Short mmCIF file of C-alpha atoms in Angstrom, two decimals:
data_model
loop_
_atom_site.label_atom_id
_atom_site.label_comp_id
_atom_site.label_asym_id
_atom_site.label_seq_id
_atom_site.Cartn_x
_atom_site.Cartn_y
_atom_site.Cartn_z
CA UNK B 246 16.12 64.57 168.04
CA UNK B 247 16.06 60.99 166.66
CA UNK B 248 19.13 59.21 165.35
CA UNK B 249 17.82 59.03 161.81
CA UNK B 250 17.07 62.76 161.82
CA UNK B 251 20.58 63.51 163.06
CA UNK B 252 22.09 61.35 160.33
CA UNK B 253 20.04 63.15 157.67
CA UNK B 254 21.09 66.61 158.97
CA UNK B 255 24.77 65.55 159.01
CA UNK B 256 24.51 64.15 155.42
CA UNK B 257 22.79 67.28 154.22
CA UNK B 258 25.37 69.57 155.83
CA UNK B 259 28.23 67.65 154.32
CA UNK B 260 26.66 67.68 150.92
CA UNK B 261 25.83 71.39 151.16
CA UNK B 262 29.54 72.24 151.79
CA UNK B 263 30.57 70.09 148.83
CA UNK B 264 27.94 71.74 146.66
CA UNK B 265 29.06 75.27 147.53
CA UNK B 266 32.73 74.42 146.87
CA UNK B 267 31.83 72.73 143.52
CA UNK B 268 29.81 75.82 142.55
CA UNK B 269 32.73 78.13 143.06
CA UNK B 270 34.98 75.84 141.12
CA UNK B 271 32.72 75.59 138.12
CA UNK B 272 31.92 79.36 138.04
CA UNK B 273 35.67 79.99 138.08
CA UNK B 274 36.01 78.23 134.77
CA UNK B 275 32.66 78.91 133.15
CA UNK B 276 32.63 81.29 130.23
CA UNK B 277 31.33 84.62 131.22
CA UNK B 278 29.78 85.32 127.84
CA UNK B 279 27.13 82.63 128.69
CA UNK B 280 25.60 84.87 131.34
CA UNK B 281 23.29 86.84 129.05
CA UNK B 282 19.64 87.24 130.31
CA UNK B 283 17.46 85.30 127.89
CA UNK B 284 16.14 81.75 127.30
CA UNK B 285 19.60 80.34 126.78
CA UNK B 286 20.74 81.86 130.04
CA UNK B 287 17.97 79.93 131.90
CA UNK B 288 19.07 76.74 130.13
CA UNK B 289 22.75 77.41 131.07
CA UNK B 290 21.79 78.07 134.64
CA UNK B 291 19.84 74.80 134.93
CA UNK B 292 22.79 72.87 133.36
CA UNK B 293 25.12 74.71 135.70
CA UNK B 294 23.17 73.53 138.78
CA UNK B 295 23.07 69.94 137.47
CA UNK B 296 26.80 70.01 136.74
CA UNK B 297 27.46 71.39 140.20
CA UNK B 298 25.41 68.65 141.77
CA UNK B 299 27.39 66.00 139.76
CA UNK B 300 30.72 67.51 140.82
CA UNK B 301 29.69 67.53 144.42
CA UNK B 302 28.67 63.89 144.20
CA UNK B 303 32.06 63.10 142.68
CA UNK B 304 33.85 64.87 145.47
CA UNK B 305 31.74 63.04 147.99
CA UNK B 306 32.62 59.73 146.39
CA UNK B 307 36.35 60.58 146.57
CA UNK B 308 36.12 61.73 150.19
CA UNK B 309 34.07 58.77 151.46
CA UNK B 310 36.95 56.29 151.51
CA UNK B 311 39.31 58.50 153.53
CA UNK B 312 36.37 59.53 155.70
CA UNK B 313 35.57 55.79 156.43
CA UNK B 314 39.20 55.15 157.33
CA UNK B 315 39.44 58.15 159.66
CA UNK B 316 36.13 57.25 161.32
CA UNK B 317 37.24 53.67 161.92
CA UNK B 318 40.43 54.80 163.60
CA UNK B 319 38.71 57.45 165.73
CA UNK B 320 36.13 54.85 166.87
CA UNK B 321 38.96 52.48 167.75
CA UNK B 322 40.83 55.13 169.77
CA UNK B 323 37.73 56.54 171.56
CA UNK B 324 35.14 53.74 171.65
CA UNK B 325 33.16 55.21 174.58
CA UNK B 326 33.36 58.93 173.90
CA UNK B 327 29.96 60.66 174.08
CA UNK B 328 30.83 63.36 171.53
CA UNK B 329 31.50 60.99 168.64
CA UNK B 330 28.53 58.72 169.08
CA UNK B 331 27.13 60.15 165.92
CA UNK B 332 30.07 58.68 164.09
CA UNK B 333 28.97 55.08 163.63
CA UNK B 334 28.42 52.32 161.02
CA UNK B 335 24.92 53.48 160.15
CA UNK B 336 26.20 56.90 159.09
CA UNK B 337 29.09 55.42 157.02
CA UNK B 338 26.89 52.85 155.27
CA UNK B 339 24.24 55.42 154.69
CA UNK B 340 26.71 57.75 153.05
CA UNK B 341 27.97 54.97 150.81
CA UNK B 342 24.42 54.09 149.78
CA UNK B 343 23.67 57.71 149.02
CA UNK B 344 26.87 58.09 147.04
CA UNK B 345 25.97 55.07 144.89
CA UNK B 346 22.40 56.32 144.39
CA UNK B 347 23.37 59.83 143.43
CA UNK B 348 26.20 58.60 141.20
CA UNK B 349 23.74 56.47 139.22
CA UNK B 350 21.25 59.37 139.11
CA UNK B 351 23.87 61.80 137.81
CA UNK B 352 25.49 59.43 135.33
CA UNK B 353 22.29 58.09 133.74
CA UNK B 354 19.74 60.84 134.22
CA UNK B 355 21.06 64.38 135.12
CA UNK B 356 24.09 64.61 132.94
CA UNK B 357 22.29 63.29 129.79
CA UNK B 358 19.41 65.60 130.54
CA UNK B 359 21.79 68.61 130.98
CA UNK B 360 23.60 67.87 127.68
CA UNK B 361 20.43 67.32 125.59
CA UNK B 362 18.72 70.27 127.30
CA UNK B 363 21.65 72.43 126.41
CA UNK B 364 21.66 71.35 122.77
CA UNK B 365 17.87 71.29 122.28
CA UNK B 366 15.97 74.00 120.35
CA UNK B 367 12.43 72.59 120.35
CA UNK B 368 10.56 70.60 117.80
CA UNK B 369 9.61 72.30 114.51
CA UNK B 370 6.03 73.58 114.61
CA UNK B 371 5.92 74.09 118.30
CA UNK B 372 6.16 77.42 120.09
CA UNK B 373 9.79 78.03 121.11
CA UNK B 374 10.47 78.26 124.79
CA UNK B 375 11.67 76.34 127.80
CA UNK B 376 8.67 73.89 127.67
CA UNK B 377 9.50 72.97 124.01
CA UNK B 378 13.17 72.35 124.91
CA UNK B 379 12.21 70.23 127.93
CA UNK B 380 9.89 68.18 125.78
CA UNK B 381 12.56 67.56 123.12
CA UNK B 382 15.11 66.64 125.86
CA UNK B 383 12.70 64.11 127.44
CA UNK B 384 11.96 62.57 124.08
CA UNK B 385 15.71 62.24 123.44
CA UNK B 386 16.27 60.59 126.78
CA UNK B 387 13.43 58.14 126.25
CA UNK B 388 14.82 57.29 122.76
CA UNK B 389 18.31 56.85 124.23
CA UNK B 390 17.00 54.62 126.96
CA UNK B 391 15.14 52.46 124.46
CA UNK B 392 18.21 52.25 122.29
CA UNK B 393 20.42 51.10 125.16
CA UNK B 394 17.74 48.69 126.34
CA UNK B 395 17.36 47.21 122.89
CA UNK B 396 21.11 46.80 122.48
CA UNK B 397 21.41 45.10 125.92
CA UNK B 398 18.41 42.80 125.21
CA UNK B 399 19.76 41.70 121.80
CA UNK B 400 23.21 41.08 123.34
CA UNK B 401 21.68 39.00 126.09
CA UNK B 402 19.56 37.05 123.62
CA UNK B 403 22.63 36.27 121.53
CA UNK B 404 24.67 35.22 124.61
CA UNK B 405 21.94 33.32 126.43
CA UNK B 406 19.95 30.69 124.52
CA UNK B 407 17.32 30.32 127.25
CA UNK B 408 13.90 31.15 125.72
CA UNK B 409 12.57 32.52 128.99
CA UNK B 410 15.29 35.16 129.22
CA UNK B 411 14.76 36.13 125.64
CA UNK B 412 11.01 36.58 126.03
CA UNK B 413 10.98 38.38 129.35
CA UNK B 414 12.51 41.73 130.39
CA UNK B 415 11.96 41.03 134.07
CA UNK B 416 15.40 39.47 134.47
CA UNK B 417 16.83 42.44 132.71
CA UNK B 418 15.42 44.94 135.13
CA UNK B 419 15.89 42.74 138.17
CA UNK B 420 19.41 41.42 137.66
CA UNK B 421 21.36 43.08 134.81
CA UNK B 422 20.54 46.79 135.10
CA UNK B 423 21.77 47.02 138.74
CA UNK B 424 25.16 45.96 137.43
CA UNK B 425 25.23 48.62 134.80
CA UNK B 426 26.91 51.06 137.21
CA UNK B 427 29.40 48.30 138.08
CA UNK B 428 30.27 48.13 134.32
CA UNK B 429 30.83 51.84 134.40
CA UNK B 430 33.02 51.47 137.45
CA UNK B 431 34.98 48.78 135.62
CA UNK B 432 35.51 51.13 132.71
CA UNK B 433 36.65 53.76 135.20
CA UNK B 434 39.11 51.34 136.72
CA UNK B 435 40.62 50.61 133.31
CA UNK B 436 40.82 54.31 132.68
CA UNK B 437 42.44 54.88 136.10
CA UNK B 438 45.01 52.15 135.36
CA UNK B 439 45.80 53.96 132.17
CA UNK B 440 45.81 57.48 133.56
CA UNK B 441 47.50 56.93 136.96
CA UNK B 442 51.01 55.95 135.64
CA UNK B 443 50.90 58.83 133.17
CA UNK B 444 49.86 61.23 135.95
CA UNK B 445 52.62 59.96 138.33
CA UNK B 446 55.19 60.80 135.70
CA UNK B 447 53.60 64.16 134.87
CA UNK B 448 53.23 65.39 138.49
CA UNK B 449 56.89 66.50 138.59
CA UNK B 450 56.37 68.58 135.43
CA UNK B 451 53.13 70.06 136.68
CA UNK B 452 54.50 70.98 140.06
CA UNK B 453 57.62 72.43 138.36
CA UNK B 454 55.33 74.77 136.41
CA UNK B 455 53.33 75.81 139.48
CA UNK B 456 56.28 76.40 141.87
CA UNK B 457 59.23 78.78 141.60
CA UNK B 458 62.43 76.99 140.64
CA UNK B 459 65.71 77.90 142.29
CA UNK B 460 67.84 80.44 140.44
CA UNK B 461 71.21 78.65 140.08
CA UNK B 462 73.68 80.52 137.80
CA UNK B 463 70.90 82.60 136.30
CA UNK B 464 70.60 86.39 135.96
CA UNK B 465 66.90 87.16 136.07
CA UNK B 466 67.43 90.89 135.55
CA UNK B 467 69.25 90.27 132.27
CA UNK B 468 66.55 87.77 131.03
CA UNK B 469 63.77 90.31 131.95
CA UNK B 470 65.60 93.07 130.12
CA UNK B 471 66.00 90.89 126.98
CA UNK B 472 62.33 89.81 127.03
CA UNK B 473 61.24 93.44 127.47
CA UNK B 474 63.25 94.50 124.41
CA UNK B 475 61.66 91.65 122.42
CA UNK B 476 58.17 92.63 123.59
CA UNK B 477 58.74 96.26 122.55
CA UNK B 478 60.10 95.15 119.12
CA UNK B 479 57.01 92.96 118.54
CA UNK B 480 54.67 95.81 119.64
CA UNK B 481 56.31 98.19 117.14
CA UNK B 482 56.08 95.64 114.30
CA UNK B 483 52.43 95.12 115.22
CA UNK B 484 51.68 98.85 115.18
CA UNK B 485 53.42 99.25 111.85
CA UNK B 486 51.40 96.59 109.97
CA UNK B 487 48.34 97.48 108.00
CA UNK B 488 44.94 96.00 108.91
CA UNK B 489 44.83 94.22 105.59
CA UNK B 490 47.48 91.66 106.49
CA UNK B 491 45.31 89.70 108.97
CA UNK B 492 47.41 86.53 108.98
CA UNK B 493 50.60 88.35 109.97
CA UNK B 494 48.77 90.35 112.57
CA UNK B 495 47.41 87.15 114.18
CA UNK B 496 50.82 85.47 114.20
CA UNK B 497 52.42 88.59 115.81
CA UNK B 498 49.67 88.79 118.42
CA UNK B 499 50.21 85.07 119.32
CA UNK B 500 53.91 85.68 119.57
CA UNK B 501 53.37 88.80 121.63
CA UNK B 502 51.15 86.84 124.04
CA UNK B 503 53.82 84.17 124.43
CA UNK B 504 56.44 86.78 125.23
CA UNK B 505 54.21 88.48 127.80
CA UNK B 506 53.54 85.13 129.44
CA UNK B 507 57.22 84.38 129.64
CA UNK B 508 57.87 87.84 131.08
CA UNK B 509 55.17 87.32 133.74
CA UNK B 510 56.87 84.06 134.82
CA UNK B 511 60.26 85.66 134.99
CA UNK B 512 58.88 88.48 137.12
CA UNK B 513 57.19 86.06 139.39
CA UNK B 514 60.46 84.18 139.86
CA UNK B 515 62.20 87.46 140.66
CA UNK B 516 59.65 88.53 143.24
CA UNK B 517 59.65 85.11 145.01
CA UNK B 518 61.38 84.98 148.37
CA UNK B 519 64.59 83.05 148.90
CA UNK B 520 62.91 80.36 151.09
CA UNK B 521 60.26 79.86 148.41
CA UNK B 522 62.92 79.41 145.70
CA UNK B 523 65.45 77.38 147.64
CA UNK B 524 63.30 75.44 150.15
CA UNK B 525 59.78 74.91 148.96
CA UNK B 526 60.63 73.66 145.40
CA UNK B 527 63.21 70.97 146.51
CA UNK B 528 60.95 69.90 149.45
CA UNK B 529 57.90 69.38 147.22
CA UNK B 530 59.98 67.50 144.66
CA UNK B 531 61.42 65.19 147.35
CA UNK B 532 57.91 64.68 148.82
CA UNK B 533 56.59 63.77 145.41
CA UNK B 534 59.44 61.33 144.88
CA UNK B 535 58.80 59.66 148.31
CA UNK B 536 55.03 59.40 147.69
CA UNK B 537 55.58 57.96 144.21
CA UNK B 538 58.08 55.41 145.47
CA UNK B 539 55.83 54.38 148.38
CA UNK B 540 52.81 54.02 146.06
CA UNK B 541 54.69 51.91 143.56
CA UNK B 542 56.20 49.74 146.41
CA UNK B 543 52.85 49.16 148.12
CA UNK B 544 51.19 48.26 144.79
CA UNK B 545 53.98 45.87 143.96
CA UNK B 546 53.87 44.17 147.38
CA UNK B 547 50.03 43.91 147.23
CA UNK B 548 50.14 42.36 143.71
CA UNK B 549 52.73 39.87 144.84
CA UNK B 550 50.54 38.94 147.73
CA UNK B 551 47.53 38.53 145.54
CA UNK B 552 49.51 36.20 143.27
CA UNK B 553 50.89 34.07 146.12
CA UNK B 554 48.19 34.14 148.78
CA UNK B 555 44.57 33.47 147.79
CA UNK B 556 43.27 34.81 151.17
CA UNK B 557 44.57 38.28 150.26
CA UNK B 558 41.98 38.64 147.49
CA UNK B 559 39.34 41.26 148.30
CA UNK B 560 36.11 39.62 149.25
CA UNK B 561 32.58 40.86 148.62
CA UNK B 562 31.32 39.97 152.06
CA UNK B 563 31.11 42.51 154.91
CA UNK B 564 34.14 43.08 156.94
CA UNK B 565 34.33 43.26 160.76
CA UNK B 566 32.51 46.56 160.70
CA UNK B 567 33.30 50.17 161.58
CA UNK B 568 35.27 50.58 164.79
CA UNK B 569 36.01 46.91 165.36
CA UNK B 570 39.43 46.45 163.79
CA UNK B 571 42.02 48.75 162.19
CA UNK B 572 42.23 48.77 158.41
CA UNK B 573 46.03 49.00 158.48
CA UNK B 574 48.65 46.80 160.17
CA UNK B 575 50.44 49.98 161.32
CA UNK B 576 47.44 51.44 163.10
CA UNK B 577 46.69 55.17 162.94
CA UNK B 578 50.02 55.99 161.12
CA UNK B 579 49.28 53.40 158.44
CA UNK B 580 45.75 54.69 157.97
CA UNK B 581 47.07 58.23 157.60
CA UNK B 582 49.54 57.03 155.05
CA UNK B 583 46.78 55.28 153.13
CA UNK B 584 44.69 58.41 153.06
CA UNK B 585 47.55 60.50 151.71
CA UNK B 586 48.18 57.89 149.01
CA UNK B 587 44.55 57.74 148.05
CA UNK B 588 44.40 61.51 147.47
CA UNK B 589 47.76 61.36 145.69
CA UNK B 590 46.52 58.59 143.35
CA UNK B 591 43.31 60.56 142.62
CA UNK B 592 45.24 63.80 141.78
CA UNK B 593 47.71 61.79 139.72
CA UNK B 594 44.87 60.10 137.83
CA UNK B 595 43.17 63.44 137.06
CA UNK B 596 46.52 64.89 135.82
CA UNK B 597 47.11 61.82 133.73
CA UNK B 598 43.61 61.99 132.33
CA UNK B 599 44.15 65.47 131.02
CA UNK B 600 47.63 64.60 129.81
CA UNK B 601 46.27 61.94 127.43
CA UNK B 602 46.13 63.14 123.83
CA UNK B 603 42.57 62.10 123.36
CA UNK B 604 41.32 64.03 126.41
CA UNK B 605 43.64 67.06 126.01
CA UNK B 606 40.78 69.21 124.64
CA UNK B 607 38.78 68.63 127.88
CA UNK B 608 41.16 70.82 129.89
CA UNK B 609 39.03 73.69 131.31
CA UNK B 610 40.25 77.24 130.95
CA UNK B 611 39.60 80.03 133.39
CA UNK B 612 36.57 82.11 132.46
CA UNK B 613 36.56 80.48 128.99
CA UNK B 614 34.97 76.98 129.26
CA UNK B 615 31.65 76.20 127.62
CA UNK B 616 28.90 74.41 129.43
CA UNK B 617 29.24 71.41 127.04
CA UNK B 618 32.88 71.01 128.04
CA UNK B 619 31.97 71.48 131.77
CA UNK B 620 29.38 68.64 131.46
CA UNK B 621 32.05 66.38 129.87
CA UNK B 622 34.55 67.17 132.62
CA UNK B 623 31.94 66.49 135.29
CA UNK B 624 31.04 63.08 133.75
CA UNK B 625 34.76 62.12 133.43
CA UNK B 626 35.48 63.02 137.04
CA UNK B 627 32.42 61.15 138.17
CA UNK B 628 33.53 58.04 136.39
CA UNK B 629 37.04 58.31 137.79
CA UNK B 630 35.76 58.87 141.35
CA UNK B 631 33.42 55.97 141.16
CA UNK B 632 36.30 53.72 140.31
CA UNK B 633 38.70 55.11 142.88
CA UNK B 634 37.47 53.01 145.89
CA UNK B 635 37.63 49.81 143.76
CA UNK B 636 41.09 50.44 142.54
CA UNK B 637 42.41 51.59 145.89
CA UNK B 638 41.10 48.45 147.56
CA UNK B 639 42.50 46.14 144.89
CA UNK B 640 45.93 47.73 144.42
#
């Protein structure tokens, strides 16, 4: 088996694993009512596959930076090991090139196609069907591309007074369009810089909701008894109302759902073991505090170095290469710490993204998320993941 064939098989295997995991994640949140067997079901299924592909590419882009750091440290520790000869610079650079290619493909082709295909109905006068919806989608994509091309061309003509650049589109295709993805990454970096501080502050609240808090000076049995009486009272009031008073019935049903949710949380706290209440919660909170402190300290030190030392600025040239020098001054321990912080920053940025008021409606709900909202979530995560390596390297 040739080296190129081995690299292709490894890349395909890694992407297949990410695709399967992404498929299970999306189907967990996808609305089950969209699974009817008709033309719309076929459109939903195609959009589902495209969204799964995009989410897998996003996951691959997030995992590439930690994978590169681990590969570099492994090659430094075992340079002559026969069993890791497949782990080389060609594989790493190939994965980065594929991630960039597929990110562009998803962001500018697949996701717009999935959205317009989902919203299309076919042109008036044509026979309804999949072909008519595909034709409308392609026409919409061409019009969108022409619109963006025209806006960029006019902007360049206003900025650049050179007659040659105003008359020719060659420079636009040759020089400016390859940097379009870099502009998207820049927008993602700005969004990350906005979301990450919010996410770091929200992580404690989110983990507090997921974990069982210690019961200090609390009587859970008494609280469950009170909430049960309140649930029974609401149920009796709901059964006693006539069907004509719809507004009161909806308010009571909402209040009853809130009471049931609170009762479920109390019962979960009661069933939790002592070590889960008294050990896991404090340990996780202390770990979050340590990670947050280390992240802020490293970012502050690096920014100070960038302000004082010009040689600390990240360069665009190639480094020493995979397996030639450690990426951290502390060796393997420092590399492991960097990987943990990269994942922590990504999770914090996602939490901060959904915590922003403008993107609050994007939060997916289990078994109740439309395909349009899934497409929006996939595009948002793709933009954040494309900016993560740049922000991690800079900060």
